[in-house]
Amino acid sequence: MCPDTLSRMLTTITLRNVGTAAIVVGLLIALFTLGTTTDRPFTLAWLLVLVGTGLRLEAAIRAPKRTTP
C-alpha cells in the first residue's frame, strides 16, 4: 500500500470516529438537559450533531474507492 493511500485511509477513519463522537456527545447533552428551561444546552447539542454529521459526510466522500477485479 502506498503512503498516500495509507494517509488517506487514516484521515478517513479519524474523521469518521470524531464525527461519531460529536454526534454521540451532542445527543447525550440534549438528553441530559431535557428538564432545563434555557435553550443554550440544546444549541450546543445540535451544533455538535451538525458538525458530527458534516464530518461523517466528509469521511464518506474522502473514502478510497473499492475496486473489484
JSON list of N, CA and C in Angstrom, two decimals:
[
{"chain": "A", "resi": 1, "resn": "MET", "atom": "N", "xyz": [0.84, -1.17, 0.00]},
{"chain": "A", "resi": 1, "resn": "MET", "atom": "CA", "xyz": [0.00, 0.00, 0.00]},
{"chain": "A", "resi": 1, "resn": "MET", "atom": "C", "xyz": [0.89, 1.24, 0.00]},
{"chain": "A", "resi": 2, "resn": "CYS", "atom": "N", "xyz": [0.63, 2.18, -0.87]},
{"chain": "A", "resi": 2, "resn": "CYS", "atom": "CA", "xyz": [1.47, 3.36, -0.94]},
{"chain": "A", "resi": 2, "resn": "CYS", "atom": "C", "xyz": [1.14, 4.31, 0.22]},
{"chain": "A", "resi": 3, "resn": "PRO", "atom": "N", "xyz": [2.10, 5.16, 0.60]},
{"chain": "A", "resi": 3, "resn": "PRO", "atom": "CA", "xyz": [1.89, 6.05, 1.75]},
{"chain": "A", "resi": 3, "resn": "PRO", "atom": "C", "xyz": [0.71, 7.00, 1.58]},
{"chain": "A", "resi": 4, "resn": "ASP", "atom": "N", "xyz": [0.44, 7.41, 0.34]},
{"chain": "A", "resi": 4, "resn": "ASP", "atom": "CA", "xyz": [-0.68, 8.32, 0.11]},
{"chain": "A", "resi": 4, "resn": "ASP", "atom": "C", "xyz": [-2.01, 7.65, 0.43]},
{"chain": "A", "resi": 5, "resn": "THR", "atom": "N", "xyz": [-2.14, 6.40, 0.02]},
{"chain": "A", "resi": 5, "resn": "THR", "atom": "CA", "xyz": [-3.37, 5.65, 0.30]},
{"chain": "A", "resi": 5, "resn": "THR", "atom": "C", "xyz": [-3.54, 5.41, 1.79]},
{"chain": "A", "resi": 6, "resn": "LEU", "atom": "N", "xyz": [-2.43, 5.07, 2.46]},
{"chain": "A", "resi": 6, "resn": "LEU", "atom": "CA", "xyz": [-2.48, 4.83, 3.90]},
{"chain": "A", "resi": 6, "resn": "LEU", "atom": "C", "xyz": [-2.87, 6.10, 4.65]},
{"chain": "A", "resi": 7, "resn": "SER", "atom": "N", "xyz": [-2.29, 7.23, 4.25]},
{"chain": "A", "resi": 7, "resn": "SER", "atom": "CA", "xyz": [-2.62, 8.51, 4.88]},
{"chain": "A", "resi": 7, "resn": "SER", "atom": "C", "xyz": [-4.08, 8.85, 4.67]},
{"chain": "A", "resi": 8, "resn": "ARG", "atom": "N", "xyz": [-4.59, 8.59, 3.47]},
{"chain": "A", "resi": 8, "resn": "ARG", "atom": "CA", "xyz": [-5.99, 8.87, 3.17]},
{"chain": "A", "resi": 8, "resn": "ARG", "atom": "C", "xyz": [-6.93, 8.00, 4.00]},
{"chain": "A", "resi": 9, "resn": "MET", "atom": "N", "xyz": [-6.55, 6.73, 4.17]},
{"chain": "A", "resi": 9, "resn": "MET", "atom": "CA", "xyz": [-7.37, 5.84, 4.97]},
{"chain": "A", "resi": 9, "resn": "MET", "atom": "C", "xyz": [-7.39, 6.26, 6.43]},
{"chain": "A", "resi": 10, "resn": "LEU", "atom": "N", "xyz": [-6.23, 6.65, 6.97]},
{"chain": "A", "resi": 10, "resn": "LEU", "atom": "CA", "xyz": [-6.17, 7.09, 8.36]},
{"chain": "A", "resi": 10, "resn": "LEU", "atom": "C", "xyz": [-6.96, 8.38, 8.58]},
{"chain": "A", "resi": 11, "resn": "THR", "atom": "N", "xyz": [-6.91, 9.29, 7.61]},
{"chain": "A", "resi": 11, "resn": "THR", "atom": "CA", "xyz": [-7.69, 10.52, 7.70]},
{"chain": "A", "resi": 11, "resn": "THR", "atom": "C", "xyz": [-9.18, 10.20, 7.71]},
{"chain": "A", "resi": 12, "resn": "THR", "atom": "N", "xyz": [-9.59, 9.28, 6.84]},
{"chain": "A", "resi": 12, "resn": "THR", "atom": "CA", "xyz": [-11.00, 8.90, 6.77]},
{"chain": "A", "resi": 12, "resn": "THR", "atom": "C", "xyz": [-11.46, 8.27, 8.07]},
{"chain": "A", "resi": 13, "resn": "ILE", "atom": "N", "xyz": [-10.66, 7.38, 8.63]},
{"chain": "A", "resi": 13, "resn": "ILE", "atom": "CA", "xyz": [-11.02, 6.72, 9.89]},
{"chain": "A", "resi": 13, "resn": "ILE", "atom": "C", "xyz": [-11.11, 7.75, 11.01]},
{"chain": "A", "resi": 14, "resn": "THR", "atom": "N", "xyz": [-10.16, 8.68, 11.06]},
{"chain": "A", "resi": 14, "resn": "THR", "atom": "CA", "xyz": [-10.17, 9.71, 12.10]},
{"chain": "A", "resi": 14, "resn": "THR", "atom": "C", "xyz": [-11.40, 10.60, 11.98]},
{"chain": "A", "resi": 15, "resn": "LEU", "atom": "N", "xyz": [-11.71, 11.04, 10.76]},
{"chain": "A", "resi": 15, "resn": "LEU", "atom": "CA", "xyz": [-12.89, 11.88, 10.57]},
{"chain": "A", "resi": 15, "resn": "LEU", "atom": "C", "xyz": [-14.16, 11.15, 10.98]},
{"chain": "A", "resi": 16, "resn": "ARG", "atom": "N", "xyz": [-14.24, 9.89, 10.61]},
{"chain": "A", "resi": 16, "resn": "ARG", "atom": "CA", "xyz": [-15.44, 9.10, 10.94]},
{"chain": "A", "resi": 16, "resn": "ARG", "atom": "C", "xyz": [-15.57, 8.96, 12.46]},
{"chain": "A", "resi": 17, "resn": "ASN", "atom": "N", "xyz": [-14.47, 8.68, 13.15]},
{"chain": "A", "resi": 17, "resn": "ASN", "atom": "CA", "xyz": [-14.54, 8.50, 14.60]},
{"chain": "A", "resi": 17, "resn": "ASN", "atom": "C", "xyz": [-14.85, 9.80, 15.33]},
{"chain": "A", "resi": 18, "resn": "VAL", "atom": "N", "xyz": [-14.24, 10.90, 14.91]},
{"chain": "A", "resi": 18, "resn": "VAL", "atom": "CA", "xyz": [-14.51, 12.19, 15.56]},
{"chain": "A", "resi": 18, "resn": "VAL", "atom": "C", "xyz": [-15.95, 12.61, 15.28]},
{"chain": "A", "resi": 19, "resn": "GLY", "atom": "N", "xyz": [-16.44, 12.36, 14.08]},
{"chain": "A", "resi": 19, "resn": "GLY", "atom": "CA", "xyz": [-17.83, 12.68, 13.75]},
{"chain": "A", "resi": 19, "resn": "GLY", "atom": "C", "xyz": [-18.80, 11.89, 14.60]},
{"chain": "A", "resi": 20, "resn": "THR", "atom": "N", "xyz": [-18.53, 10.62, 14.77]},
{"chain": "A", "resi": 20, "resn": "THR", "atom": "CA", "xyz": [-19.39, 9.77, 15.60]},
{"chain": "A", "resi": 20, "resn": "THR", "atom": "C", "xyz": [-19.37, 10.26, 17.05]},
{"chain": "A", "resi": 21, "resn": "ALA", "atom": "N", "xyz": [-18.19, 10.59, 17.55]},
{"chain": "A", "resi": 21, "resn": "ALA", "atom": "CA", "xyz": [-18.09, 11.08, 18.93]},
{"chain": "A", "resi": 21, "resn": "ALA", "atom": "C", "xyz": [-18.86, 12.39, 19.10]},
{"chain": "A", "resi": 22, "resn": "ALA", "atom": "N", "xyz": [-18.78, 13.28, 18.13]},
{"chain": "A", "resi": 22, "resn": "ALA", "atom": "CA", "xyz": [-19.51, 14.56, 18.23]},
{"chain": "A", "resi": 22, "resn": "ALA", "atom": "C", "xyz": [-21.02, 14.33, 18.22]},
{"chain": "A", "resi": 23, "resn": "ILE", "atom": "N", "xyz": [-21.49, 13.42, 17.39]},
{"chain": "A", "resi": 23, "resn": "ILE", "atom": "CA", "xyz": [-22.92, 13.11, 17.36]},
{"chain": "A", "resi": 23, "resn": "ILE", "atom": "C", "xyz": [-23.38, 12.52, 18.68]},
{"chain": "A", "resi": 24, "resn": "VAL", "atom": "N", "xyz": [-22.62, 11.59, 19.22]},
{"chain": "A", "resi": 24, "resn": "VAL", "atom": "CA", "xyz": [-23.00, 10.95, 20.48]},
{"chain": "A", "resi": 24, "resn": "VAL", "atom": "C", "xyz": [-23.00, 11.96, 21.62]},
{"chain": "A", "resi": 25, "resn": "VAL", "atom": "N", "xyz": [-21.97, 12.80, 21.70]},
{"chain": "A", "resi": 25, "resn": "VAL", "atom": "CA", "xyz": [-21.91, 13.80, 22.78]},
{"chain": "A", "resi": 25, "resn": "VAL", "atom": "C", "xyz": [-23.05, 14.80, 22.64]},
{"chain": "A", "resi": 26, "resn": "GLY", "atom": "N", "xyz": [-23.35, 15.21, 21.42]},
{"chain": "A", "resi": 26, "resn": "GLY", "atom": "CA", "xyz": [-24.47, 16.14, 21.21]},
{"chain": "A", "resi": 26, "resn": "GLY", "atom": "C", "xyz": [-25.79, 15.55, 21.65]},
{"chain": "A", "resi": 27, "resn": "LEU", "atom": "N", "xyz": [-26.02, 14.29, 21.30]},
{"chain": "A", "resi": 27, "resn": "LEU", "atom": "CA", "xyz": [-27.27, 13.65, 21.71]},
{"chain": "A", "resi": 27, "resn": "LEU", "atom": "C", "xyz": [-27.33, 13.43, 23.23]},
{"chain": "A", "resi": 28, "resn": "LEU", "atom": "N", "xyz": [-26.20, 13.13, 23.84]},
{"chain": "A", "resi": 28, "resn": "LEU", "atom": "CA", "xyz": [-26.18, 12.98, 25.30]},
{"chain": "A", "resi": 28, "resn": "LEU", "atom": "C", "xyz": [-26.45, 14.31, 26.00]},
{"chain": "A", "resi": 29, "resn": "ILE", "atom": "N", "xyz": [-25.90, 15.40, 25.48]},
{"chain": "A", "resi": 29, "resn": "ILE", "atom": "CA", "xyz": [-26.17, 16.72, 26.06]},
{"chain": "A", "resi": 29, "resn": "ILE", "atom": "C", "xyz": [-27.66, 17.03, 25.95]},
{"chain": "A", "resi": 30, "resn": "ALA", "atom": "N", "xyz": [-28.24, 16.76, 24.80]},
{"chain": "A", "resi": 30, "resn": "ALA", "atom": "CA", "xyz": [-29.68, 17.01, 24.62]},
{"chain": "A", "resi": 30, "resn": "ALA", "atom": "C", "xyz": [-30.50, 16.15, 25.57]},
{"chain": "A", "resi": 31, "resn": "LEU", "atom": "N", "xyz": [-30.10, 14.91, 25.77]},
{"chain": "A", "resi": 31, "resn": "LEU", "atom": "CA", "xyz": [-30.84, 14.00, 26.64]},
{"chain": "A", "resi": 31, "resn": "LEU", "atom": "C", "xyz": [-30.76, 14.42, 28.10]},
{"chain": "A", "resi": 32, "resn": "PHE", "atom": "N", "xyz": [-29.56, 14.79, 28.56]},
{"chain": "A", "resi": 32, "resn": "PHE", "atom": "CA", "xyz": [-29.37, 15.14, 29.97]},
{"chain": "A", "resi": 32, "resn": "PHE", "atom": "C", "xyz": [-29.94, 16.51, 30.32]},
{"chain": "A", "resi": 33, "resn": "THR", "atom": "N", "xyz": [-30.17, 17.36, 29.34]},
{"chain": "A", "resi": 33, "resn": "THR", "atom": "CA", "xyz": [-30.67, 18.70, 29.64]},
{"chain": "A", "resi": 33, "resn": "THR", "atom": "C", "xyz": [-32.12, 18.89, 29.21]},
{"chain": "A", "resi": 34, "resn": "LEU", "atom": "N", "xyz": [-32.87, 17.82, 29.11]},
{"chain": "A", "resi": 34, "resn": "LEU", "atom": "CA", "xyz": [-34.28, 17.93, 28.71]},
{"chain": "A", "resi": 34, "resn": "LEU", "atom": "C", "xyz": [-35.11, 18.71, 29.72]},
{"chain": "A", "resi": 35, "resn": "GLY", "atom": "N", "xyz": [-34.75, 18.67, 30.98]},
{"chain": "A", "resi": 35, "resn": "GLY", "atom": "CA", "xyz": [-35.54, 19.33, 32.01]},
{"chain": "A", "resi": 35, "resn": "GLY", "atom": "C", "xyz": [-35.22, 20.79, 32.22]},
{"chain": "A", "resi": 36, "resn": "THR", "atom": "N", "xyz": [-34.28, 21.35, 31.48]},
{"chain": "A", "resi": 36, "resn": "THR", "atom": "CA", "xyz": [-33.90, 22.75, 31.69]},
{"chain": "A", "resi": 36, "resn": "THR", "atom": "C", "xyz": [-34.84, 23.67, 30.93]},
{"chain": "A", "resi": 37, "resn": "THR", "atom": "N", "xyz": [-34.89, 24.91, 31.37]},
{"chain": "A", "resi": 37, "resn": "THR", "atom": "CA", "xyz": [-35.77, 25.89, 30.72]},
{"chain": "A", "resi": 37, "resn": "THR", "atom": "C", "xyz": [-35.02, 26.75, 29.72]},
{"chain": "A", "resi": 38, "resn": "THR", "atom": "N", "xyz": [-33.71, 26.69, 29.72]},
{"chain": "A", "resi": 38, "resn": "THR", "atom": "CA", "xyz": [-32.92, 27.51, 28.79]},
{"chain": "A", "resi": 38, "resn": "THR", "atom": "C", "xyz": [-32.61, 26.72, 27.51]},
{"chain": "A", "resi": 39, "resn": "ASP", "atom": "N", "xyz": [-32.38, 27.45, 26.44]},
{"chain": "A", "resi": 39, "resn": "ASP", "atom": "CA", "xyz": [-32.10, 26.82, 25.15]},
{"chain": "A", "resi": 39, "resn": "ASP", "atom": "C", "xyz": [-30.62, 26.65, 24.87]},
{"chain": "A", "resi": 40, "resn": "ARG", "atom": "N", "xyz": [-29.75, 27.16, 25.73]},
{"chain": "A", "resi": 40, "resn": "ARG", "atom": "CA", "xyz": [-28.32, 27.11, 25.46]},
{"chain": "A", "resi": 40, "resn": "ARG", "atom": "C", "xyz": [-27.77, 25.69, 25.32]},
{"chain": "A", "resi": 41, "resn": "PRO", "atom": "N", "xyz": [-28.11, 24.75, 26.20]},
{"chain": "A", "resi": 41, "resn": "PRO", "atom": "CA", "xyz": [-27.56, 23.40, 26.01]},
{"chain": "A", "resi": 41, "resn": "PRO", "atom": "C", "xyz": [-28.04, 22.75, 24.71]},
{"chain": "A", "resi": 42, "resn": "PHE", "atom": "N", "xyz": [-29.27, 23.04, 24.30]},
{"chain": "A", "resi": 42, "resn": "PHE", "atom": "CA", "xyz": [-29.77, 22.45, 23.07]},
{"chain": "A", "resi": 42, "resn": "PHE", "atom": "C", "xyz": [-29.07, 23.03, 21.84]},
{"chain": "A", "resi": 43, "resn": "THR", "atom": "N", "xyz": [-28.72, 24.31, 21.91]},
{"chain": "A", "resi": 43, "resn": "THR", "atom": "CA", "xyz": [-27.98, 24.93, 20.82]},
{"chain": "A", "resi": 43, "resn": "THR", "atom": "C", "xyz": [-26.62, 24.26, 20.66]},
{"chain": "A", "resi": 44, "resn": "LEU", "atom": "N", "xyz": [-25.93, 24.04, 21.76]},
{"chain": "A", "resi": 44, "resn": "LEU", "atom": "CA", "xyz": [-24.64, 23.35, 21.72]},
{"chain": "A", "resi": 44, "resn": "LEU", "atom": "C", "xyz": [-24.81, 21.92, 21.23]},
{"chain": "A", "resi": 45, "resn": "ALA", "atom": "N", "xyz": [-25.83, 21.25, 21.70]},
{"chain": "A", "resi": 45, "resn": "ALA", "atom": "CA", "xyz": [-26.06, 19.86, 21.31]},
{"chain": "A", "resi": 45, "resn": "ALA", "atom": "C", "xyz": [-26.31, 19.74, 19.82]},
{"chain": "A", "resi": 46, "resn": "TRP", "atom": "N", "xyz": [-27.18, 20.57, 19.27]},
{"chain": "A", "resi": 46, "resn": "TRP", "atom": "CA", "xyz": [-27.47, 20.48, 17.85]},
{"chain": "A", "resi": 46, "resn": "TRP", "atom": "C", "xyz": [-26.31, 20.94, 16.99]},
{"chain": "A", "resi": 47, "resn": "LEU", "atom": "N", "xyz": [-25.51, 21.87, 17.52]},
{"chain": "A", "resi": 47, "resn": "LEU", "atom": "CA", "xyz": [-24.30, 22.27, 16.80]},
{"chain": "A", "resi": 47, "resn": "LEU", "atom": "C", "xyz": [-23.32, 21.09, 16.71]},
{"chain": "A", "resi": 48, "resn": "LEU", "atom": "N", "xyz": [-23.17, 20.36, 17.82]},
{"chain": "A", "resi": 48, "resn": "LEU", "atom": "CA", "xyz": [-22.30, 19.19, 17.81]},
{"chain": "A", "resi": 48, "resn": "LEU", "atom": "C", "xyz": [-22.82, 18.11, 16.87]},
{"chain": "A", "resi": 49, "resn": "VAL", "atom": "N", "xyz": [-24.12, 17.88, 16.86]},
{"chain": "A", "resi": 49, "resn": "VAL", "atom": "CA", "xyz": [-24.70, 16.89, 15.96]},
{"chain": "A", "resi": 49, "resn": "VAL", "atom": "C", "xyz": [-24.50, 17.32, 14.50]},
{"chain": "A", "resi": 50, "resn": "LEU", "atom": "N", "xyz": [-24.68, 18.59, 14.22]},
{"chain": "A", "resi": 50, "resn": "LEU", "atom": "CA", "xyz": [-24.49, 19.09, 12.86]},
{"chain": "A", "resi": 50, "resn": "LEU", "atom": "C", "xyz": [-23.03, 18.95, 12.41]},
{"chain": "A", "resi": 51, "resn": "VAL", "atom": "N", "xyz": [-22.10, 19.31, 13.28]},
{"chain": "A", "resi": 51, "resn": "VAL", "atom": "CA", "xyz": [-20.68, 19.18, 12.95]},
{"chain": "A", "resi": 51, "resn": "VAL", "atom": "C", "xyz": [-20.31, 17.71, 12.77]},
{"chain": "A", "resi": 52, "resn": "GLY", "atom": "N", "xyz": [-20.81, 16.86, 13.65]},
{"chain": "A", "resi": 52, "resn": "GLY", "atom": "CA", "xyz": [-20.53, 15.42, 13.54]},
{"chain": "A", "resi": 52, "resn": "GLY", "atom": "C", "xyz": [-21.06, 14.83, 12.25]},
{"chain": "A", "resi": 53, "resn": "THR", "atom": "N", "xyz": [-22.25, 15.26, 11.85]},
{"chain": "A", "resi": 53, "resn": "THR", "atom": "CA", "xyz": [-22.81, 14.79, 10.58]},
{"chain": "A", "resi": 53, "resn": "THR", "atom": "C", "xyz": [-21.97, 15.26, 9.40]},
{"chain": "A", "resi": 54, "resn": "GLY", "atom": "N", "xyz": [-21.51, 16.49, 9.47]},
{"chain": "A", "resi": 54, "resn": "GLY", "atom": "CA", "xyz": [-20.64, 17.02, 8.41]},
{"chain": "A", "resi": 54, "resn": "GLY", "atom": "C", "xyz": [-19.33, 16.26, 8.32]},
{"chain": "A", "resi": 55, "resn": "LEU", "atom": "N", "xyz": [-18.75, 15.92, 9.46]},
{"chain": "A", "resi": 55, "resn": "LEU", "atom": "CA", "xyz": [-17.50, 15.15, 9.45]},
{"chain": "A", "resi": 55, "resn": "LEU", "atom": "C", "xyz": [-17.72, 13.75, 8.89]},
{"chain": "A", "resi": 56, "resn": "ARG", "atom": "N", "xyz": [-18.83, 13.14, 9.25]},
{"chain": "A", "resi": 56, "resn": "ARG", "atom": "CA", "xyz": [-19.13, 11.80, 8.70]},
{"chain": "A", "resi": 56, "resn": "ARG", "atom": "C", "xyz": [-19.33, 11.87, 7.19]},
{"chain": "A", "resi": 57, "resn": "LEU", "atom": "N", "xyz": [-20.00, 12.91, 6.70]},
{"chain": "A", "resi": 57, "resn": "LEU", "atom": "CA", "xyz": [-20.18, 13.06, 5.25]},
{"chain": "A", "resi": 57, "resn": "LEU", "atom": "C", "xyz": [-18.84, 13.28, 4.55]},
{"chain": "A", "resi": 58, "resn": "GLU", "atom": "N", "xyz": [-17.98, 14.10, 5.14]},
{"chain": "A", "resi": 58, "resn": "GLU", "atom": "CA", "xyz": [-16.67, 14.32, 4.55]},
{"chain": "A", "resi": 58, "resn": "GLU", "atom": "C", "xyz": [-15.85, 13.04, 4.52]},
{"chain": "A", "resi": 59, "resn": "ALA", "atom": "N", "xyz": [-15.95, 12.24, 5.56]},
{"chain": "A", "resi": 59, "resn": "ALA", "atom": "CA", "xyz": [-15.24, 10.96, 5.58]},
{"chain": "A", "resi": 59, "resn": "ALA", "atom": "C", "xyz": [-15.76, 10.03, 4.50]},
{"chain": "A", "resi": 60, "resn": "ALA", "atom": "N", "xyz": [-17.07, 10.07, 4.27]},
{"chain": "A", "resi": 60, "resn": "ALA", "atom": "CA", "xyz": [-17.64, 9.22, 3.22]},
{"chain": "A", "resi": 60, "resn": "ALA", "atom": "C", "xyz": [-17.18, 9.67, 1.83]},
{"chain": "A", "resi": 61, "resn": "ILE", "atom": "N", "xyz": [-17.03, 10.96, 1.64]},
{"chain": "A", "resi": 61, "resn": "ILE", "atom": "CA", "xyz": [-16.58, 11.47, 0.35]},
{"chain": "A", "resi": 61, "resn": "ILE", "atom": "C", "xyz": [-15.09, 11.16, 0.13]},
{"chain": "A", "resi": 62, "resn": "ARG", "atom": "N", "xyz": [-14.28, 11.29, 1.18]},
{"chain": "A", "resi": 62, "resn": "ARG", "atom": "CA", "xyz": [-12.84, 11.06, 1.06]},
{"chain": "A", "resi": 62, "resn": "ARG", "atom": "C", "xyz": [-12.45, 9.58, 1.04]},
{"chain": "A", "resi": 63, "resn": "ALA", "atom": "N", "xyz": [-13.36, 8.70, 1.39]},
{"chain": "A", "resi": 63, "resn": "ALA", "atom": "CA", "xyz": [-13.03, 7.28, 1.49]},
{"chain": "A", "resi": 63, "resn": "ALA", "atom": "C", "xyz": [-12.50, 6.77, 0.15]},
{"chain": "A", "resi": 64, "resn": "PRO", "atom": "N", "xyz": [-11.45, 5.98, 0.21]},
{"chain": "A", "resi": 64, "resn": "PRO", "atom": "CA", "xyz": [-10.92, 5.44, -1.05]},
{"chain": "A", "resi": 64, "resn": "PRO", "atom": "C", "xyz": [-11.93, 4.51, -1.71]},
{"chain": "A", "resi": 65, "resn": "LYS", "atom": "N", "xyz": [-11.97, 4.58, -3.00]},
{"chain": "A", "resi": 65, "resn": "LYS", "atom": "CA", "xyz": [-12.90, 3.75, -3.75]},
{"chain": "A", "resi": 65, "resn": "LYS", "atom": "C", "xyz": [-12.42, 2.31, -3.75]},
{"chain": "A", "resi": 66, "resn": "ARG", "atom": "N", "xyz": [-13.36, 1.40, -3.57]},
{"chain": "A", "resi": 66, "resn": "ARG", "atom": "CA", "xyz": [-13.02, -0.02, -3.63]},
{"chain": "A", "resi": 66, "resn": "ARG", "atom": "C", "xyz": [-13.08, -0.48, -5.07]},
{"chain": "A", "resi": 67, "resn": "THR", "atom": "N", "xyz": [-12.07, -1.16, -5.47]},
{"chain": "A", "resi": 67, "resn": "THR", "atom": "CA", "xyz": [-12.06, -1.70, -6.83]},
{"chain": "A", "resi": 67, "resn": "THR", "atom": "C", "xyz": [-12.09, -3.22, -6.75]},
{"chain": "A", "resi": 68, "resn": "THR", "atom": "N", "xyz": [-12.97, -3.80, -7.52]},
{"chain": "A", "resi": 68, "resn": "THR", "atom": "CA", "xyz": [-13.05, -5.26, -7.55]},
{"chain": "A", "resi": 68, "resn": "THR", "atom": "C", "xyz": [-12.48, -5.74, -8.88]},
{"chain": "A", "resi": 69, "resn": "PRO", "atom": "N", "xyz": [-11.68, -6.78, -8.85]},
{"chain": "A", "resi": 69, "resn": "PRO", "atom": "CA", "xyz": [-11.06, -7.25, -10.10]},
{"chain": "A", "resi": 69, "resn": "PRO", "atom": "C", "xyz": [-12.04, -7.90, -11.03]}
]
